[in-house]
Every structure is written in structure tokens, then in C-alpha cells.
Amino acid sequence: MSKRWKKQPLLPVREGIARQQYAIVIRKELFRKSIHLCSALVPFFLTLARIPVLIALVAALVVYTVSEILRLHGINIPVISAITDAAARKRDENKFVLGPVTLVLGILSAALLWKQIPATVGIYALSFGDGLASVAGRLFGRVTVPLTKGKTAAGSLTCFAAIFISCFAITHSSFIALCVASCGMLIEMLPLKDFDNILIPILLGGLSQLLLHL
């Protein structure tokens, strides 16, 4: 029996392992971005009870930070640590998972810095634009954008479309939506890791506030 024939049975096994790993990555990404999408509810709750919602966000940030510090020291907090493990990327293994911190900081910053409508634009851009871009990139991304460390054309175009639609639904201005979506797509393409969670709502909220007053 030739060596070539002996090696062939390993190929389906390797392909099966690759498919399993890909499925795990997709499940984690869907879970992570479902949290992103849920943040779109924050502007609605802010209109109902602004101060209590802001206090709740700060409290959630503190609780999560303490939970992560304890987890890194081998002490797991029920529910919180389990959610963190389910959502953590490979690059986050044995590290402080920064994504939820930057997510809450971005939402808080937009809510405190900008008026209601611009803040909502910024938070929606984070929720829908950044959230859907990553999922689309994982599922459909075939063409990568140069100098972006792996960002895909599919993800960037999805980001643009999601921000444009959500911004237009709030501002009813195609010009503002086009400007905000273009800026949002450019920010999302930058290799910022989790820090785009802060920049997107702050910069896009500020841009929309400026354009609304022109």
C-alpha cells in the first residue's frame, strides 16, 4: 500500500475538525453579537428613566470588572463567568475579556455627551453596524480589505448598510445617514479590536449632532 493511499483517510478527519472549529467560532460570534444587538434597547430605556438606566450601566460595568478579575484568579462567578466563557474569542483566552467593558463605556459616553437623537444614532451604529458586520464577515467574507488585518468587504458593506438604515430611520435625512454610515464603515475597518466599541458611538453620535445643527 502506497504512502499516498495511507494519508488519504486523514483528509476527511482534518476537514471534519476544521468544520467543527468553524462552527464553534460562528456560535461564539453569534452569541457575542447578540449582546451587541441587545444594546439597541438602551436608548428606549433611557427615554423612560435616564438616571436609573445610567446607574444600572455603571453598576453592570463594575460587577463585570470585578467578576473578570476574580475569574482570572480562578474564582468563577455564577452566570457572569459562564457568559464570558461562552462569548470569549480565542485571542481572549486567559486574558481579561475587554469587549463588554468597552461596549458599556461606549454606550455611556454617547448617552452623556450627546443629545437624545445623536446618542441614539451612535448607539444604534454600535449595535447594528458593528454587530452585524462581524457576523457577515464570518459567514460571507471572502475578500479581505488590505491593511485592515483581516476585515472583509462583506463585513464592511454590511456595516455601512446597517448604519445607513438605522441612522435614516432616526434622522430622516439621507445625507446625514450617508455621512454617518461612511464614517462608521471606515472606523469599523480599522484594526482597533474592542476599542471600536468606544469610538463608534462617540464619533458617530458627535458627527450626527453636528450635522443635525447645520
mmCIF file of N, CA and C in Angstrom, residues 2 14 18 90 102 146 170 194 198:
data_model
loop_
_atom_site.group_PDB
_atom_site.id
_atom_site.type_symbol
_atom_site.label_atom_id
_atom_site.label_comp_id
_atom_site.label_asym_id
_atom_site.label_seq_id
_atom_site.Cartn_x
_atom_site.Cartn_y
_atom_site.Cartn_z
ATOM 1 N N SER A 2 0.643 2.159 -0.914
ATOM 2 C CA SER A 2 1.495 3.341 -1.066
ATOM 3 C C SER A 2 1.271 4.307 0.081
ATOM 4 N N ARG A 14 -9.424 15.754 9.035
ATOM 5 C CA ARG A 14 -8.984 17.145 9.172
ATOM 6 C C ARG A 14 -10.078 18.115 8.759
ATOM 7 N N ALA A 18 -11.877 20.900 11.079
ATOM 8 C CA ALA A 18 -11.941 22.301 10.652
ATOM 9 C C ALA A 18 -13.372 22.815 10.667
ATOM 10 N N LYS A 90 -10.783 33.391 20.802
ATOM 11 C CA LYS A 90 -9.534 32.688 21.067
ATOM 12 C C LYS A 90 -8.460 33.653 21.565
ATOM 13 N N THR A 102 -15.659 47.890 27.028
ATOM 14 C CA THR A 102 -15.672 48.935 26.003
ATOM 15 C C THR A 102 -17.080 49.161 25.453
ATOM 16 N N PRO A 146 -7.318 45.264 2.240
ATOM 17 C CA PRO A 146 -5.896 45.434 2.578
ATOM 18 C C PRO A 146 -5.691 46.373 3.772
ATOM 19 N N ILE A 170 -33.840 57.253 12.150
ATOM 20 C CA ILE A 170 -33.891 58.191 13.276
ATOM 21 C C ILE A 170 -33.914 59.635 12.807
ATOM 22 N N ASP A 194 -11.286 45.690 20.301
ATOM 23 C CA ASP A 194 -12.515 46.024 21.032
ATOM 24 C C ASP A 194 -12.718 47.530 21.220
ATOM 25 N N ILE A 198 -15.912 51.896 21.641
ATOM 26 C CA ILE A 198 -15.922 53.233 22.233
ATOM 27 C C ILE A 198 -15.970 54.308 21.150
#
